[in-house]
Amino acid sequence: MAQRQGALPPGTRLVHIGPHKTGTTTLQGAFHRSRRALAAHGVRYAGASRQPAHAAAAIAGGTPVHSLEAPSMAHWEKLCAEVAGAGRRRRVVVSSERFANADAGAARAVVDGLGGERVHVVVTLRPLVKILPSQWQEYIKSGHQHTYDKWLDGMLRRPPYRKPTPSFWRRHRHDELVTRWADAVGADRLTVVVVDQAEPLAHLRAFEGLLGLPDGVLEPEQDGFTNRSLTAGEVEVLRLVNKELARAERPAPERKLVREALVRCLRGAHVPQDPAERIATPAWARRAAAEVSAEMVAGIRKSGVRVVGDLDTLVPEPAAGDPAGSAGATGPADPAAAEPSLPVGAAFAAVTGALLAAAEAP
């Protein structure tokens, strides 16, 4: 097959580092389901599941949310051995948003461990204003207890913006993320792929181009796997359960088990219909996100890395009804939003399911 224009050279180790909430689940699911088709085109998707979360967490820091098993360097060494064993002509893809947690030293260790000069890093990006509610929700799923407003206040209004979740800006100060990894791998071996909200599969086509694949090899999973966002009411149920479990001083494994079961049951017990059920970001936070986004886009342009897509789409236009003024102002927030709600039957089914799962656990 002729080399596709713009494709990375055969033997490249494409390392996709996320960050979180940038279409990673769709992308990893597409790679996972397409392993046989990828192999026919000389591409290997590393790991045995959708992503090598434990290996990435071992080298970059953090703990996979959906596992009771702690990451160890044995996971990382196994991944490195698999990549090295793929041969010199085969392109290899390694994808985990947990790589975005890496500091400068860990980023260099990732590059060295996965192939050194053969590594090409890819960063996927979507608008920060879309990431905020999704990432807060993930923190609640991992056991945090802060309300959305309180979390936004800490991330956007309280310098140095490290509380209550110091990992947020390590992942999502995207200009610094790109610079950190460009320093590790070289600006000429880093590509930013802008995830287009209007074309939800465009980032799959972008990865096909990088890997020299025909269009359509990567397609989303159709097997019922779901990673839908929780509604505002569902997250509030989970947040209150987190608080109660912490107050009762339940063991960490038990708290994790209950959270995992509760999230599964919430998704299964309720099908969101009303847009009002979504997590609403207040206007002051949207303005703050737009200002930070403009700074990040300028920094990415200055870095000299390759960009696929339109960086300008990462800086949203002011929404209708957003009052003018400084995004960083510390004045009063928006008027109080409606109390998050969830149908009683859905809440009952979810909590009951979580309790039963905890009771049946060994």
Tab-separated table of C-alpha atoms in Angstrom:
chain	number	residue	atom	x	y	z
A	1	MET	CA	0.000	0.000	0.000
A	2	ALA	CA	1.319	3.448	-0.908
A	3	GLN	CA	2.351	5.712	1.946
A	4	ARG	CA	-0.522	8.050	2.818
A	5	GLN	CA	0.429	11.715	2.622
A	6	GLY	CA	1.128	13.097	6.097
A	7	ALA	CA	1.401	9.643	7.672
A	8	LEU	CA	4.053	8.996	10.292
A	9	PRO	CA	6.905	6.709	9.184
A	10	PRO	CA	6.605	2.924	9.562
A	11	GLY	CA	7.951	1.840	12.937
A	12	THR	CA	6.611	4.957	14.700
A	13	ARG	CA	5.384	4.565	18.271
A	14	LEU	CA	2.351	6.860	18.420
A	15	VAL	CA	1.769	7.759	22.066
A	16	HIS	CA	-1.595	9.412	22.671
A	17	ILE	CA	-1.614	11.143	26.069
A	18	GLY	CA	-5.160	12.508	26.157
A	19	PRO	CA	-5.725	14.565	28.233
A	20	HIS	CA	-8.889	13.451	30.022
A	21	LYS	CA	-12.319	14.234	28.548
A	22	THR	CA	-11.103	14.914	25.006
A	23	GLY	CA	-12.813	12.078	23.158
A	24	THR	CA	-10.463	9.470	24.599
A	25	THR	CA	-13.144	6.862	25.319
A	26	THR	CA	-14.443	6.946	21.740
A	27	LEU	CA	-10.931	6.801	20.317
A	28	GLN	CA	-9.736	3.972	22.559
A	29	GLY	CA	-12.908	1.997	21.944
A	30	ALA	CA	-12.427	2.348	18.181
A	31	PHE	CA	-8.826	1.127	18.391
A	32	HIS	CA	-9.825	-1.749	20.677
A	33	ARG	CA	-12.607	-3.032	18.410
A	34	SER	CA	-10.498	-2.647	15.255
A	35	ARG	CA	-7.427	-4.637	16.338
A	36	ARG	CA	-7.706	-7.203	13.528
A	37	ALA	CA	-8.181	-4.555	10.820
A	38	LEU	CA	-5.292	-2.530	12.253
A	39	ALA	CA	-2.990	-5.549	12.193
A	40	ALA	CA	-3.780	-6.074	8.511
A	41	HIS	CA	-2.420	-2.580	7.868
A	42	GLY	CA	0.705	-3.009	9.985
A	43	VAL	CA	-0.567	-1.236	13.112
A	44	ARG	CA	-0.605	-2.710	16.624
A	45	TYR	CA	-2.773	-1.288	19.412
A	46	ALA	CA	-0.806	-1.956	22.592
A	47	GLY	CA	-2.369	-3.514	25.664
A	48	ALA	CA	-5.147	-6.047	26.077
A	49	SER	CA	-8.040	-3.687	26.856
A	50	ARG	CA	-9.256	-0.264	25.771
A	51	GLN	CA	-6.223	1.383	27.345
A	52	PRO	CA	-3.184	0.356	29.448
A	53	ALA	CA	-4.360	2.426	32.412
A	54	HIS	CA	-2.254	0.692	35.058
A	55	ALA	CA	0.961	0.962	33.043
A	56	ALA	CA	0.391	4.659	32.354
A	57	ALA	CA	-0.517	5.381	35.969
A	58	ALA	CA	2.568	3.537	37.200
A	59	ILE	CA	4.951	5.760	35.229
A	60	ALA	CA	2.975	9.025	35.219
A	61	GLY	CA	1.281	8.953	38.633
A	62	GLY	CA	-2.275	8.522	39.813
A	63	THR	CA	-4.532	5.507	40.193
A	64	PRO	CA	-7.057	4.215	37.638
A	65	VAL	CA	-10.553	5.098	38.809
A	66	HIS	CA	-12.235	1.858	37.751
A	67	SER	CA	-9.994	-0.656	39.486
A	68	LEU	CA	-9.188	-1.882	42.957
A	69	GLU	CA	-5.745	-3.017	41.769
A	70	ALA	CA	-2.903	-0.583	42.415
A	71	PRO	CA	-0.609	0.209	39.480
A	72	SER	CA	2.947	-1.077	39.663
A	73	MET	CA	6.089	-0.714	37.575
A	74	ALA	CA	5.554	-4.311	36.479
A	75	HIS	CA	2.585	-3.054	34.444
A	76	TRP	CA	4.794	-0.414	32.823
A	77	GLU	CA	7.636	-2.819	32.079
A	78	LYS	CA	5.212	-5.269	30.462
A	79	LEU	CA	3.862	-2.523	28.197
A	80	CYS	CA	7.373	-1.419	27.188
A	81	ALA	CA	8.299	-5.021	26.369
A	82	GLU	CA	5.175	-5.423	24.212
A	83	VAL	CA	5.936	-2.243	22.263
A	84	ALA	CA	9.590	-3.186	21.780
A	85	GLY	CA	8.575	-6.628	20.568
A	86	ALA	CA	6.324	-5.288	17.808
A	87	GLY	CA	9.226	-4.995	15.368
A	88	ARG	CA	10.868	-2.140	13.521
A	89	ARG	CA	8.362	-1.749	10.661
A	90	ARG	CA	5.070	-1.997	12.509
A	91	ARG	CA	3.482	1.193	13.782
A	92	VAL	CA	2.382	0.867	17.416
A	93	VAL	CA	-0.293	2.940	19.174
A	94	VAL	CA	-0.308	3.454	22.940
A	95	SER	CA	-3.222	5.504	24.280
A	96	SER	CA	-3.965	6.567	27.852
A	97	GLU	CA	-5.093	9.915	29.196
A	98	ARG	CA	-3.242	9.039	32.393
A	99	PHE	CA	-0.011	10.005	30.641
A	100	ALA	CA	-1.233	13.616	30.950
A	101	ASN	CA	-0.539	13.424	34.696
A	102	ALA	CA	3.202	13.138	34.013
A	103	ASP	CA	5.636	15.838	35.105
A	104	ALA	CA	8.646	16.674	32.907
A	105	GLY	CA	10.768	13.812	34.241
A	106	ALA	CA	8.012	11.235	33.834
A	107	ALA	CA	7.277	12.472	30.302
A	108	ARG	CA	10.898	11.847	29.347
A	109	ALA	CA	10.725	8.393	30.963
A	110	VAL	CA	7.630	7.560	28.905
A	111	VAL	CA	9.357	8.591	25.689
A	112	ASP	CA	12.523	6.657	26.550
A	113	GLY	CA	10.599	3.544	27.609
A	114	LEU	CA	8.381	3.382	24.524
A	115	GLY	CA	10.982	3.880	21.846
A	116	GLY	CA	12.921	7.118	22.211
A	117	GLU	CA	13.423	8.694	18.782
A	118	ARG	CA	10.686	6.509	17.310
A	119	VAL	CA	8.027	8.058	19.575
A	120	HIS	CA	5.546	10.595	18.221
A	121	VAL	CA	3.245	12.131	20.848
A	122	VAL	CA	-0.356	13.079	20.044
A	123	VAL	CA	-2.463	15.379	22.225
A	124	THR	CA	-6.222	15.593	21.679
A	125	LEU	CA	-7.929	18.836	22.706
A	126	ARG	CA	-11.472	20.101	23.053
A	127	PRO	CA	-12.797	23.395	24.490
A	128	LEU	CA	-11.997	23.913	28.169
A	129	VAL	CA	-15.553	25.080	28.838
A	130	LYS	CA	-16.766	21.608	27.777
A	131	ILE	CA	-14.115	19.863	29.861
A	132	LEU	CA	-14.981	21.609	33.153
A	133	PRO	CA	-18.255	19.785	33.991
A	134	SER	CA	-16.978	16.474	32.643
A	135	GLN	CA	-13.768	16.588	34.660
A	136	TRP	CA	-15.518	17.666	37.880
A	137	GLN	CA	-17.839	14.704	37.443
A	138	GLU	CA	-14.841	12.368	37.167
A	139	TYR	CA	-13.426	13.741	40.405
A	140	ILE	CA	-16.745	13.004	42.127
A	141	LYS	CA	-16.626	9.475	40.696
A	142	SER	CA	-13.210	9.064	42.286
A	143	GLY	CA	-14.519	10.081	45.723
A	144	HIS	CA	-14.370	13.888	45.927
A	145	GLN	CA	-17.158	15.747	47.692
A	146	HIS	CA	-16.982	19.385	46.514
A	147	THR	CA	-19.972	20.954	44.796
A	148	TYR	CA	-19.464	22.137	41.235
A	149	ASP	CA	-19.558	25.811	42.242
A	150	LYS	CA	-17.010	25.310	45.004
A	151	TRP	CA	-14.740	23.326	42.694
A	152	LEU	CA	-14.962	25.973	39.969
A	153	ASP	CA	-14.176	28.669	42.510
A	154	GLY	CA	-10.987	26.867	43.523
A	155	MET	CA	-9.888	26.136	39.959
A	156	LEU	CA	-10.653	29.559	38.465
A	157	ARG	CA	-10.657	32.149	41.261
A	158	ARG	CA	-8.217	31.028	43.969
A	159	PRO	CA	-4.541	31.338	43.002
A	160	PRO	CA	-2.444	29.238	42.680
A	161	TYR	CA	-5.458	27.184	41.540
A	162	ARG	CA	-4.278	23.902	43.097
A	163	LYS	CA	-7.174	23.153	45.436
A	164	PRO	CA	-9.193	21.020	45.718
A	165	THR	CA	-7.839	18.994	42.739
A	166	PRO	CA	-4.180	19.778	41.922
A	167	SER	CA	-4.175	17.394	38.958
A	168	PHE	CA	-6.671	19.477	36.991
A	169	TRP	CA	-4.330	22.127	35.623
A	170	ARG	CA	-1.479	19.648	35.208
A	171	ARG	CA	-3.782	17.925	32.734
A	172	HIS	CA	-5.699	20.861	31.333
A	173	ARG	CA	-3.352	23.812	31.145
A	174	HIS	CA	-2.997	22.625	27.568
A	175	ASP	CA	-0.248	24.997	26.453
A	176	GLU	CA	1.956	23.829	29.328
A	177	LEU	CA	1.020	20.191	28.658
A	178	VAL	CA	2.068	20.528	25.019
A	179	THR	CA	5.300	22.334	25.949
A	180	ARG	CA	6.190	19.737	28.600
A	181	TRP	CA	5.842	16.870	26.144
A	182	ALA	CA	7.428	18.778	23.256
A	183	ASP	CA	10.467	19.278	25.482
A	184	ALA	CA	10.552	15.509	26.044
A	185	VAL	CA	10.078	14.394	22.447
A	186	GLY	CA	10.819	17.436	20.242
A	187	ALA	CA	8.286	19.863	18.763
A	188	ASP	CA	8.599	18.163	15.374
A	189	ARG	CA	7.385	14.892	16.911
A	190	LEU	CA	4.246	16.180	18.627
A	191	THR	CA	0.849	16.609	16.981
A	192	VAL	CA	-2.187	18.342	18.458
A	193	VAL	CA	-5.525	17.011	17.178
A	194	VAL	CA	-8.428	19.379	17.798
A	195	VAL	CA	-11.615	17.433	18.509
A	196	ASP	CA	-14.397	18.981	16.427
A	197	GLN	CA	-17.736	19.047	18.249
A	198	ALA	CA	-19.556	19.422	14.925
A	199	GLU	CA	-17.780	16.356	13.471
A	200	PRO	CA	-17.624	13.833	16.337
A	201	LEU	CA	-15.637	11.257	14.330
A	202	ALA	CA	-13.152	13.703	12.823
A	203	HIS	CA	-10.480	12.806	15.370
A	204	LEU	CA	-10.771	9.151	14.321
A	205	ARG	CA	-10.087	10.207	10.734
A	206	ALA	CA	-7.129	12.292	11.949
A	207	PHE	CA	-5.573	9.255	13.643
A	208	GLU	CA	-6.151	7.188	10.507
A	209	GLY	CA	-4.199	9.812	8.579
A	210	LEU	CA	-1.323	9.754	11.047
A	211	LEU	CA	-1.149	5.956	10.855
A	212	GLY	CA	-1.484	5.660	7.078
A	213	LEU	CA	-4.839	3.880	7.387
A	214	PRO	CA	-7.745	4.025	4.936
A	215	ASP	CA	-10.732	6.077	6.055
A	216	GLY	CA	-13.230	4.018	8.035
A	217	VAL	CA	-10.878	1.535	9.698
A	218	LEU	CA	-11.526	3.208	13.052
A	219	GLU	CA	-15.202	3.169	13.982
A	220	PRO	CA	-16.869	3.620	17.391
A	221	GLU	CA	-17.803	0.573	19.410
A	222	GLN	CA	-21.338	-0.692	18.854
A	223	ASP	CA	-21.432	-3.301	21.617
A	224	GLY	CA	-23.380	-1.334	24.184
A	225	PHE	CA	-20.384	-0.008	26.116
A	226	THR	CA	-21.421	3.334	27.552
A	227	ASN	CA	-19.521	6.126	29.145
A	228	ARG	CA	-22.297	8.713	29.101
A	229	SER	CA	-22.002	11.690	31.368
A	230	LEU	CA	-24.069	11.657	34.519
A	231	THR	CA	-26.788	14.241	34.934
A	232	ALA	CA	-26.588	16.956	37.572
A	233	GLY	CA	-29.006	14.990	39.772
A	234	GLU	CA	-27.068	11.745	39.391
A	235	VAL	CA	-23.784	13.415	40.298
A	236	GLU	CA	-25.419	14.992	43.343
A	237	VAL	CA	-26.597	11.577	44.563
A	238	LEU	CA	-23.054	10.254	44.129
A	239	ARG	CA	-21.510	13.291	45.858
A	240	LEU	CA	-23.811	12.921	48.878
A	241	VAL	CA	-23.021	9.199	49.104
A	242	ASN	CA	-19.307	10.078	49.036
A	243	LYS	CA	-19.821	12.445	51.951
A	244	GLU	CA	-21.724	9.881	53.964
A	245	LEU	CA	-19.190	7.117	53.329
A	246	ALA	CA	-16.370	9.429	54.413
A	247	ARG	CA	-18.310	10.563	57.499
A	248	ALA	CA	-18.899	6.932	58.454
A	249	GLU	CA	-15.167	6.257	57.969
A	250	ARG	CA	-15.816	3.256	55.748
A	251	PRO	CA	-12.653	1.540	54.391
A	252	ALA	CA	-11.365	2.907	51.082
A	253	PRO	CA	-11.953	-0.344	49.123
A	254	GLU	CA	-15.556	-0.435	50.315
A	255	ARG	CA	-16.101	3.218	49.328
A	256	LYS	CA	-14.666	2.517	45.880
A	257	LEU	CA	-16.848	-0.557	45.442
A	258	VAL	CA	-19.998	1.370	46.345
A	259	ARG	CA	-19.090	4.258	44.016
A	260	GLU	CA	-18.457	1.918	41.092
A	261	ALA	CA	-21.735	0.067	41.639
A	262	LEU	CA	-23.656	3.294	42.110
A	263	VAL	CA	-22.379	4.810	38.862
A	264	ARG	CA	-23.306	1.648	36.942
A	265	CYS	CA	-26.754	1.593	38.483
A	266	LEU	CA	-27.362	5.292	37.887
A	267	ARG	CA	-26.574	4.892	34.204
A	268	GLY	CA	-28.811	1.855	33.966
A	269	ALA	CA	-31.773	3.213	35.913
A	270	HIS	CA	-32.335	6.486	34.090
A	271	VAL	CA	-32.309	7.717	30.488
A	272	PRO	CA	-31.813	11.504	30.465
A	273	GLN	CA	-34.321	13.336	28.271
A	274	ASP	CA	-34.356	16.959	29.394
A	275	PRO	CA	-31.358	19.201	28.540
A	276	ALA	CA	-31.983	20.885	31.900
A	277	GLU	CA	-30.639	17.729	33.568
A	278	ARG	CA	-27.117	18.535	32.366
A	279	ILE	CA	-24.518	20.065	34.644
A	280	ALA	CA	-24.728	23.828	34.093
A	281	THR	CA	-21.560	25.935	34.155
A	282	PRO	CA	-22.200	29.477	35.448
A	283	ALA	CA	-21.527	32.439	33.166
A	284	TRP	CA	-18.567	33.742	35.193
A	285	ALA	CA	-16.824	30.375	34.836
A	286	ARG	CA	-17.530	30.238	31.101
A	287	ARG	CA	-15.910	33.643	30.710
A	288	ALA	CA	-12.928	32.565	32.796
A	289	ALA	CA	-12.538	29.426	30.698
A	290	ALA	CA	-12.644	31.465	27.491
A	291	GLU	CA	-9.858	33.749	28.728
A	292	VAL	CA	-7.651	30.826	29.748
A	293	SER	CA	-8.408	29.107	26.440
A	294	ALA	CA	-7.218	32.116	24.468
A	295	GLU	CA	-3.941	32.105	26.403
A	296	MET	CA	-3.507	28.369	25.822
A	297	VAL	CA	-4.155	28.604	22.081
A	298	ALA	CA	-1.565	31.376	21.784
A	299	GLY	CA	0.951	29.231	23.650
A	300	ILE	CA	0.302	26.186	21.474
A	301	ARG	CA	0.769	28.228	18.314
A	302	LYS	CA	4.041	29.573	19.665
A	303	SER	CA	5.309	26.060	20.460
A	304	GLY	CA	5.697	25.155	16.786
A	305	VAL	CA	4.058	21.731	17.073
A	306	ARG	CA	1.961	20.225	14.292
A	307	VAL	CA	-1.778	20.950	14.554
A	308	VAL	CA	-4.598	18.997	12.901
A	309	GLY	CA	-7.842	20.962	13.071
A	310	ASP	CA	-8.761	24.522	13.976
A	311	LEU	CA	-7.289	25.822	17.241
A	312	ASP	CA	-9.695	28.770	17.163
A	313	THR	CA	-12.594	26.427	17.935
A	314	LEU	CA	-11.069	25.911	21.397
A	315	VAL	CA	-11.941	29.537	22.279
A	316	PRO	CA	-15.740	29.748	22.437
A	317	GLU	CA	-17.702	32.788	21.421
A	318	PRO	CA	-19.567	34.433	24.340
A	319	ALA	CA	-22.870	32.674	24.833
A	320	ALA	CA	-26.081	34.638	24.490
A	321	GLY	CA	-26.971	36.075	27.866
A	322	ASP	CA	-23.452	35.939	29.278
A	323	PRO	CA	-22.916	39.303	30.957
A	324	ALA	CA	-19.871	41.287	29.933
A	325	GLY	CA	-17.031	41.863	32.328
A	326	SER	CA	-13.831	40.353	33.618
A	327	ALA	CA	-13.767	36.574	33.689
A	328	GLY	CA	-11.632	36.579	36.785
A	329	ALA	CA	-13.834	38.892	38.793
A	330	THR	CA	-14.529	37.806	42.331
A	331	GLY	CA	-17.977	39.324	42.543
A	332	PRO	CA	-21.147	37.337	43.165
A	333	ALA	CA	-21.764	34.262	41.082
A	334	ASP	CA	-24.851	33.688	38.943
A	335	PRO	CA	-28.216	33.492	40.701
A	336	ALA	CA	-28.721	30.129	42.362
A	337	ALA	CA	-29.524	27.409	39.868
A	338	ALA	CA	-32.368	24.994	40.361
A	339	GLU	CA	-31.695	22.196	42.812
A	340	PRO	CA	-30.390	19.119	40.940
A	341	SER	CA	-33.096	16.493	40.653
A	342	LEU	CA	-33.441	12.830	39.780
A	343	PRO	CA	-36.572	10.695	39.455
A	344	VAL	CA	-37.247	8.931	42.743
A	345	GLY	CA	-37.419	5.520	41.083
A	346	ALA	CA	-34.027	5.986	39.439
A	347	ALA	CA	-32.421	7.151	42.682
A	348	PHE	CA	-33.937	4.223	44.601
A	349	ALA	CA	-32.814	1.659	42.022
A	350	ALA	CA	-29.288	3.068	41.911
A	351	VAL	CA	-28.757	3.259	45.655
A	352	THR	CA	-30.321	-0.163	46.223
A	353	GLY	CA	-28.091	-1.671	43.538
A	354	ALA	CA	-25.007	-0.137	45.115
A	355	LEU	CA	-25.957	-1.407	48.570
A	356	LEU	CA	-26.562	-4.913	47.255
A	357	ALA	CA	-23.226	-4.903	45.441
A	358	ALA	CA	-21.459	-3.896	48.641
A	359	ALA	CA	-23.276	-6.547	50.661
A	360	GLU	CA	-22.375	-9.291	48.168
A	361	ALA	CA	-18.712	-8.335	47.945
A	362	PRO	CA	-16.280	-10.803	49.555
